[in-house]
Amino acid sequence: DQYDYFHVSGDDVLMIVENLRNYLWSIDDENGTKPLYIGGRADLGRNTVTCGGGAGYTMNKVTLEWLVKGPFSKPDNRKASSEDRFMGQILNGFVDCYDTWDANGAKRYIGFDAKFAATSDGIHGNKFMLGQMKMWWKWVGKNVTKADYVSSQAVSWHWLRSSEMFKRVHAIMYRTCPKGTVLANALEKIDNP
């Protein structure tokens, strides 16, 4: 009972814990009585919207206790890498995936690799990722691409496949790139247009 939230993600996700904490503090959970299921929304079809598992998802104590006392109280031997789909189907009807975009329509839970998020124009690239991006546009009501797609309050990044990618995204998020490098110069232009 010594927790308020429980976060699920894979080992290819970089968490920005202080942004997660700040974001969770901003949500009205009705003094811990309202169930919360928080993450990057994904449409499974058949009227089921889930929090996509790539960037991870966060549940509060109310939601987790409901799962443990209800659906998870009986053994389930299914094996699949799509636990986010199972979770979305189980939670559908109990709690919806909470909207996590910021005031500008940018994402907090980034389900794409950093290069795609930074360079996609919404037309070219991986079909799955483009489909997810277009779904996002529908939900926020506008086309958000490139640097505008990623919130300055991002909580998590998915598909960081190497320690080098973890280091690079960390340097971008915390603005610790060595001065005079291409990346530091590009960030300077973004921060001071």
CSV table of C-alpha atoms in Angstrom, one decimal:
chain,number,residue,atom,x,y,z
A,1,ASP,CA,0.0,0.0,0.0
A,2,GLN,CA,3.0,2.3,-0.1
A,3,TYR,CA,2.4,3.6,-3.7
A,4,ASP,CA,0.0,6.0,-5.5
A,5,TYR,CA,0.8,5.0,-9.1
A,6,PHE,CA,2.2,2.0,-11.0
A,7,HIS,CA,4.0,2.4,-14.3
A,8,VAL,CA,4.4,-0.4,-16.9
A,9,SER,CA,6.9,-0.2,-19.7
A,10,GLY,CA,9.5,-2.1,-21.5
A,11,ASP,CA,13.3,-2.0,-21.3
A,12,ASP,CA,13.6,0.2,-24.4
A,13,VAL,CA,11.9,3.2,-22.8
A,14,LEU,CA,13.5,6.2,-21.3
A,15,MET,CA,11.5,7.7,-18.4
A,16,ILE,CA,11.7,11.3,-17.5
A,17,VAL,CA,10.6,10.8,-13.9
A,18,GLU,CA,10.3,14.4,-12.8
A,19,ASN,CA,8.0,15.1,-15.8
A,20,LEU,CA,5.8,12.1,-14.9
A,21,ARG,CA,5.6,13.2,-11.3
A,22,ASN,CA,4.7,16.8,-12.3
A,23,TYR,CA,2.1,15.6,-14.7
A,24,LEU,CA,0.5,13.2,-12.2
A,25,TRP,CA,0.4,16.0,-9.7
A,26,SER,CA,-1.6,18.1,-12.2
A,27,ILE,CA,-4.4,15.5,-12.6
A,28,ASP,CA,-7.5,15.7,-10.4
A,29,ASP,CA,-7.9,12.1,-9.1
A,30,GLU,CA,-10.7,13.1,-6.7
A,31,ASN,CA,-8.6,12.5,-3.6
A,32,GLY,CA,-7.5,9.1,-4.8
A,33,THR,CA,-11.0,7.8,-5.5
A,34,LYS,CA,-11.1,8.2,-9.3
A,35,PRO,CA,-9.6,5.4,-11.4
A,36,LEU,CA,-6.8,6.5,-13.7
A,37,TYR,CA,-5.2,4.8,-16.7
A,38,ILE,CA,-2.7,7.2,-18.3
A,39,GLY,CA,-0.6,7.0,-21.5
A,40,GLY,CA,-0.4,7.6,-25.2
A,41,ARG,CA,-3.7,6.7,-26.7
A,42,ALA,CA,-4.0,3.9,-29.4
A,43,ASP,CA,-7.1,2.9,-31.3
A,44,LEU,CA,-7.5,-0.9,-31.3
A,45,GLY,CA,-10.7,-0.7,-33.4
A,46,ARG,CA,-14.1,-2.1,-32.4
A,47,ASN,CA,-14.7,0.9,-30.2
A,48,THR,CA,-11.6,0.1,-28.0
A,49,VAL,CA,-9.1,2.9,-27.2
A,50,THR,CA,-6.2,1.8,-25.0
A,51,CYS,CA,-3.1,3.3,-23.7
A,52,GLY,CA,-0.4,2.1,-26.1
A,53,GLY,CA,2.2,-0.1,-24.4
A,54,GLY,CA,5.2,1.1,-26.3
A,55,ALA,CA,5.9,4.3,-24.3
A,56,GLY,CA,4.3,2.6,-21.2
A,57,TYR,CA,1.2,3.5,-19.3
A,58,THR,CA,0.5,4.5,-15.7
A,59,MET,CA,-2.3,3.4,-13.4
A,60,ASN,CA,-3.3,4.7,-10.0
A,61,LYS,CA,-4.0,2.6,-7.0
A,62,VAL,CA,-7.8,2.5,-7.6
A,63,THR,CA,-7.3,1.0,-11.1
A,64,LEU,CA,-4.6,-1.5,-10.0
A,65,GLU,CA,-6.7,-2.7,-7.1
A,66,TRP,CA,-9.7,-3.2,-9.4
A,67,LEU,CA,-7.6,-5.3,-11.7
A,68,VAL,CA,-6.1,-7.4,-8.9
A,69,LYS,CA,-9.4,-8.1,-7.1
A,70,GLY,CA,-11.3,-8.6,-10.4
A,71,PRO,CA,-9.9,-9.7,-13.7
A,72,PHE,CA,-6.4,-10.6,-12.4
A,73,SER,CA,-7.8,-12.7,-9.5
A,74,LYS,CA,-8.0,-15.7,-11.9
A,75,PRO,CA,-5.0,-17.2,-13.6
A,76,ASP,CA,-4.6,-16.3,-17.3
A,77,ASN,CA,-2.0,-18.4,-19.3
A,78,ARG,CA,-2.1,-16.4,-22.5
A,79,LYS,CA,1.3,-15.5,-23.9
A,80,ALA,CA,1.8,-12.5,-26.2
A,81,SER,CA,3.9,-9.4,-26.5
A,82,SER,CA,0.8,-7.2,-26.8
A,83,GLU,CA,-0.1,-6.9,-23.1
A,84,ASP,CA,-1.2,-3.3,-23.8
A,85,ARG,CA,-4.0,-4.7,-26.0
A,86,PHE,CA,-5.1,-7.1,-23.3
A,87,MET,CA,-5.0,-4.3,-20.7
A,88,GLY,CA,-7.1,-2.0,-22.9
A,89,GLN,CA,-9.7,-4.7,-23.5
A,90,ILE,CA,-9.9,-5.5,-19.8
A,91,LEU,CA,-10.1,-1.9,-18.7
A,92,ASN,CA,-12.6,-0.9,-21.4
A,93,GLY,CA,-15.8,0.0,-19.7
A,94,PHE,CA,-14.1,0.5,-16.3
A,95,VAL,CA,-11.8,3.4,-17.2
A,96,ASP,CA,-10.7,5.1,-20.4
A,97,CYS,CA,-7.1,5.9,-21.4
A,98,TYR,CA,-6.6,9.4,-20.0
A,99,ASP,CA,-5.7,12.1,-22.6
A,100,THR,CA,-2.0,13.1,-22.1
A,101,TRP,CA,-1.4,15.7,-24.7
A,102,ASP,CA,-0.2,19.1,-23.6
A,103,ALA,CA,-1.9,22.5,-24.3
A,104,ASN,CA,-0.2,22.6,-27.7
A,105,GLY,CA,-1.4,19.1,-28.8
A,106,ALA,CA,2.1,17.6,-28.3
A,107,LYS,CA,2.6,14.1,-26.9
A,108,ARG,CA,3.9,13.3,-23.4
A,109,TYR,CA,4.2,9.5,-23.9
A,110,ILE,CA,6.2,9.2,-27.1
A,111,GLY,CA,5.6,5.8,-28.7
A,112,PHE,CA,8.0,6.3,-31.6
A,113,ASP,CA,11.7,6.3,-32.0
A,114,ALA,CA,13.3,9.7,-31.5
A,115,LYS,CA,14.4,10.1,-35.2
A,116,PHE,CA,10.9,9.5,-36.5
A,117,ALA,CA,9.3,11.9,-34.0
A,118,ALA,CA,11.8,14.6,-34.8
A,119,THR,CA,11.8,14.3,-38.6
A,120,SER,CA,8.4,13.0,-39.7
A,121,ASP,CA,6.3,15.2,-41.9
A,122,GLY,CA,3.3,13.0,-41.5
A,123,ILE,CA,3.5,11.8,-45.1
A,124,HIS,CA,6.7,9.8,-45.4
A,125,GLY,CA,8.0,6.9,-43.3
A,126,ASN,CA,6.9,3.8,-41.4
A,127,LYS,CA,3.2,3.1,-42.2
A,128,PHE,CA,2.4,2.0,-38.6
A,129,MET,CA,3.9,5.1,-37.1
A,130,LEU,CA,2.3,7.4,-39.6
A,131,GLY,CA,-1.1,5.7,-38.8
A,132,GLN,CA,-0.6,6.4,-35.1
A,133,MET,CA,0.4,10.0,-35.8
A,134,LYS,CA,-2.7,10.6,-37.9
A,135,MET,CA,-4.9,9.1,-35.2
A,136,TRP,CA,-3.3,11.6,-32.8
A,137,TRP,CA,-4.1,14.4,-35.2
A,138,LYS,CA,-7.7,13.4,-35.2
A,139,TRP,CA,-7.9,13.4,-31.3
A,140,VAL,CA,-6.1,16.8,-30.9
A,141,GLY,CA,-7.8,18.4,-33.8
A,142,LYS,CA,-4.7,19.5,-35.7
A,143,ASN,CA,-1.7,18.2,-37.5
A,144,VAL,CA,1.3,18.2,-35.2
A,145,THR,CA,4.7,17.2,-36.7
A,146,LYS,CA,8.4,17.3,-36.0
A,147,ALA,CA,9.5,19.3,-32.9
A,148,ASP,CA,5.9,20.3,-32.2
A,149,TYR,CA,4.9,16.6,-31.9
A,150,VAL,CA,7.0,16.1,-28.7
A,151,SER,CA,6.0,17.9,-25.5
A,152,SER,CA,8.6,19.7,-23.5
A,153,GLN,CA,6.9,17.8,-20.6
A,154,ALA,CA,7.5,14.4,-22.2
A,155,VAL,CA,7.2,11.5,-19.8
A,156,SER,CA,8.6,8.6,-21.8
A,157,TRP,CA,10.3,7.7,-25.1
A,158,HIS,CA,9.9,4.3,-26.7
A,159,TRP,CA,12.1,2.4,-29.2
A,160,LEU,CA,15.5,3.4,-27.9
A,161,ARG,CA,17.3,0.4,-29.1
A,162,SER,CA,20.8,1.2,-27.9
A,163,SER,CA,22.6,2.8,-25.0
A,164,GLU,CA,23.7,5.5,-27.6
A,165,MET,CA,20.1,6.4,-28.3
A,166,PHE,CA,19.3,6.6,-24.5
A,167,LYS,CA,22.3,9.0,-24.1
A,168,ARG,CA,21.3,11.1,-27.1
A,169,VAL,CA,17.6,11.5,-26.1
A,170,HIS,CA,18.7,12.3,-22.5
A,171,ALA,CA,21.1,15.0,-23.8
A,172,ILE,CA,18.3,16.5,-25.9
A,173,MET,CA,15.8,16.5,-23.1
A,174,TYR,CA,18.2,18.0,-20.6
A,175,ARG,CA,20.0,20.2,-23.0
A,176,THR,CA,23.4,18.7,-22.1
A,177,CYS,CA,24.8,18.4,-25.6
A,178,PRO,CA,28.4,19.6,-25.9
A,179,LYS,CA,28.5,23.2,-27.1
A,180,GLY,CA,29.4,23.7,-30.7
A,181,THR,CA,28.1,20.3,-31.8
A,182,VAL,CA,25.5,20.0,-34.6
A,183,LEU,CA,22.9,18.9,-32.1
A,184,ALA,CA,23.6,21.6,-29.6
A,185,ASN,CA,23.4,24.2,-32.4
A,186,ALA,CA,20.1,22.8,-33.6
A,187,LEU,CA,18.6,22.9,-30.1
A,188,GLU,CA,19.8,26.5,-29.7
A,189,LYS,CA,17.8,27.5,-32.8
A,190,ILE,CA,14.7,25.7,-31.4
A,191,ASP,CA,15.1,27.3,-27.9
A,192,ASN,CA,15.9,30.8,-29.2
A,193,PRO,CA,14.2,31.2,-32.6
